[in-house]
Amino acid sequence: MNAIIQTKGLMKNYGNNQVLKNIDLTVMAGEFTAIMGPSGSGKSTLMNVLSTIDRFSGGEVWLDNQSLLQLNRNALRKFRQERMGFIFQDYNLLDALTVKENILLPLSLRRYAAGEMERRLKRIAEALSIEPILHQYPSEISGGQKQRAASARALITEPAVVFADEPTGALDSRSATQLLEQLSDLNRSFGTTILMVTHDPYAASFCRRVIFLRDGGIVNELFAGDKGQQAFYDRILDSQSLLGGHRR
């Protein structure tokens, strides 16, 4: 397996405030990894830096074997469009477009052939169980369906890595579980690399690996192993408790 994300001595400062401190991190192709930590730990900043939304202050970052230090602004934008997918808490669907049109938008902007767009749409719509809503508008579907549509839009470009920022934060428990199960299936079936920021140990338990941040640094990591999701969930809760979090 190749490393999709790699950092060495990564630092991020906002004025005199050091938010990320000498982070060494490797994410291999095909991993489903969660980043957890209390408010102010740096997890969202780390996500923004790795996804090229924000610049870093020191160290080095490689994405898909490409050093970000070697890319100018235009090259970064192209890299982000072609090699990354994004799933946000608030969906970011366009109300004037149908679900199908929203999902196909990244491919339409890059002038993909109609046949290739339909092939990819069929594959991802089946995987996320959204075929019945493709011709509806965002205002006509539930929050869970909106998030699955947003996930399909992120995945249809077949990116090297998908960044998911609190993707279940606005969902009820049933919709959240359905989305997490489907993302986990996509990870296993298609080998999609997913890096997810979450505060929720239940959401993190669907991942294969959890990285814990505190005060801008990595302080622990857990691997799911083969003992099942419930056992991994319990271990995540225990780690949160040891790090000053709160076991529930």
CSV table of C-alpha atoms in Angstrom, one decimal, residues 21-107:
chain,number,residue,atom,x,y,z
A,21,LYS,CA,2.8,21.2,16.8
A,22,ASN,CA,5.3,18.9,14.9
A,23,ILE,CA,2.8,16.4,13.7
A,24,ASP,CA,4.2,13.3,12.0
A,25,LEU,CA,1.3,11.4,10.3
A,26,THR,CA,0.9,8.7,7.7
A,27,VAL,CA,-2.4,7.6,6.2
A,28,MET,CA,-2.1,4.7,3.8
A,29,ALA,CA,-4.3,4.1,0.7
A,30,GLY,CA,-7.5,2.5,1.6
A,31,GLU,CA,-7.6,3.5,5.3
A,32,PHE,CA,-10.8,4.8,7.0
A,33,THR,CA,-9.4,7.0,9.7
A,34,ALA,CA,-11.0,9.3,12.3
A,35,ILE,CA,-9.4,12.3,13.9
A,36,MET,CA,-10.8,13.0,17.4
A,37,GLY,CA,-10.0,15.5,20.2
A,38,PRO,CA,-11.6,18.1,22.4
A,39,SER,CA,-12.6,21.5,21.2
A,40,GLY,CA,-9.5,23.5,20.4
A,41,SER,CA,-7.3,20.4,20.0
A,42,GLY,CA,-6.5,21.3,16.4
A,43,LYS,CA,-8.5,18.6,14.6
A,44,SER,CA,-10.3,20.9,12.2
A,45,THR,CA,-7.1,22.8,11.5
A,46,LEU,CA,-5.4,19.6,10.7
A,47,MET,CA,-8.2,18.7,8.3
A,48,ASN,CA,-8.0,22.1,6.6
A,49,VAL,CA,-4.2,21.9,6.2
A,50,LEU,CA,-4.3,18.4,4.8
A,51,SER,CA,-7.0,19.2,2.4
A,52,THR,CA,-5.1,22.3,1.2
A,53,ILE,CA,-7.9,24.6,2.3
A,54,ASP,CA,-5.4,26.3,4.7
A,55,ARG,CA,-1.6,26.7,4.5
A,56,PHE,CA,0.7,25.3,7.0
A,57,SER,CA,3.5,27.3,8.8
A,58,GLY,CA,6.2,24.7,9.0
A,59,GLY,CA,7.2,21.1,8.2
A,60,GLU,CA,6.1,19.3,5.1
A,61,VAL,CA,3.0,17.6,3.7
A,62,TRP,CA,2.8,15.0,0.9
A,63,LEU,CA,-0.5,14.1,-0.7
A,64,ASP,CA,-0.6,11.2,-3.1
A,65,ASN,CA,3.3,11.4,-3.3
A,66,GLN,CA,3.1,15.1,-4.2
A,67,SER,CA,4.8,17.6,-1.9
A,68,LEU,CA,2.5,20.6,-1.3
A,69,LEU,CA,5.6,22.8,-1.0
A,70,GLN,CA,6.1,22.3,-4.7
A,71,LEU,CA,2.7,23.4,-5.8
A,72,ASN,CA,1.6,27.0,-6.5
A,73,ARG,CA,-1.9,28.3,-5.9
A,74,ASN,CA,-3.3,27.2,-9.3
A,75,ALA,CA,-1.7,23.8,-9.0
A,76,LEU,CA,-3.1,23.3,-5.5
A,77,ARG,CA,-6.6,24.2,-6.8
A,78,LYS,CA,-6.3,21.7,-9.6
A,79,PHE,CA,-5.0,19.0,-7.3
A,80,ARG,CA,-7.8,19.7,-4.9
A,81,GLN,CA,-10.4,19.4,-7.6
A,82,GLU,CA,-9.0,16.3,-9.2
A,83,ARG,CA,-7.6,14.2,-6.3
A,84,MET,CA,-9.8,15.1,-3.3
A,85,GLY,CA,-13.5,14.8,-2.3
A,86,PHE,CA,-15.2,16.6,0.5
A,87,ILE,CA,-18.2,15.8,2.7
A,88,PHE,CA,-19.4,18.6,5.0
A,89,GLN,CA,-21.8,18.7,7.9
A,90,ASP,CA,-24.2,21.1,6.0
A,91,TYR,CA,-24.4,19.2,2.7
A,92,ASN,CA,-23.7,22.2,0.4
A,93,LEU,CA,-26.2,21.0,-2.2
A,94,LEU,CA,-27.5,23.5,-4.8
A,95,ASP,CA,-31.3,23.9,-4.3
A,96,ALA,CA,-31.9,24.7,-8.0
A,97,LEU,CA,-30.4,21.4,-9.1
A,98,THR,CA,-31.8,17.9,-8.8
A,99,VAL,CA,-29.9,15.3,-6.7
A,100,LYS,CA,-28.6,13.8,-9.9
A,101,GLU,CA,-27.4,17.1,-11.2
A,102,ASN,CA,-25.7,18.0,-7.9
A,103,ILE,CA,-23.9,14.7,-7.9
A,104,LEU,CA,-22.7,15.0,-11.5
A,105,LEU,CA,-21.7,18.7,-11.2
A,106,PRO,CA,-18.0,18.0,-10.6
A,107,LEU,CA,-17.8,15.8,-13.7
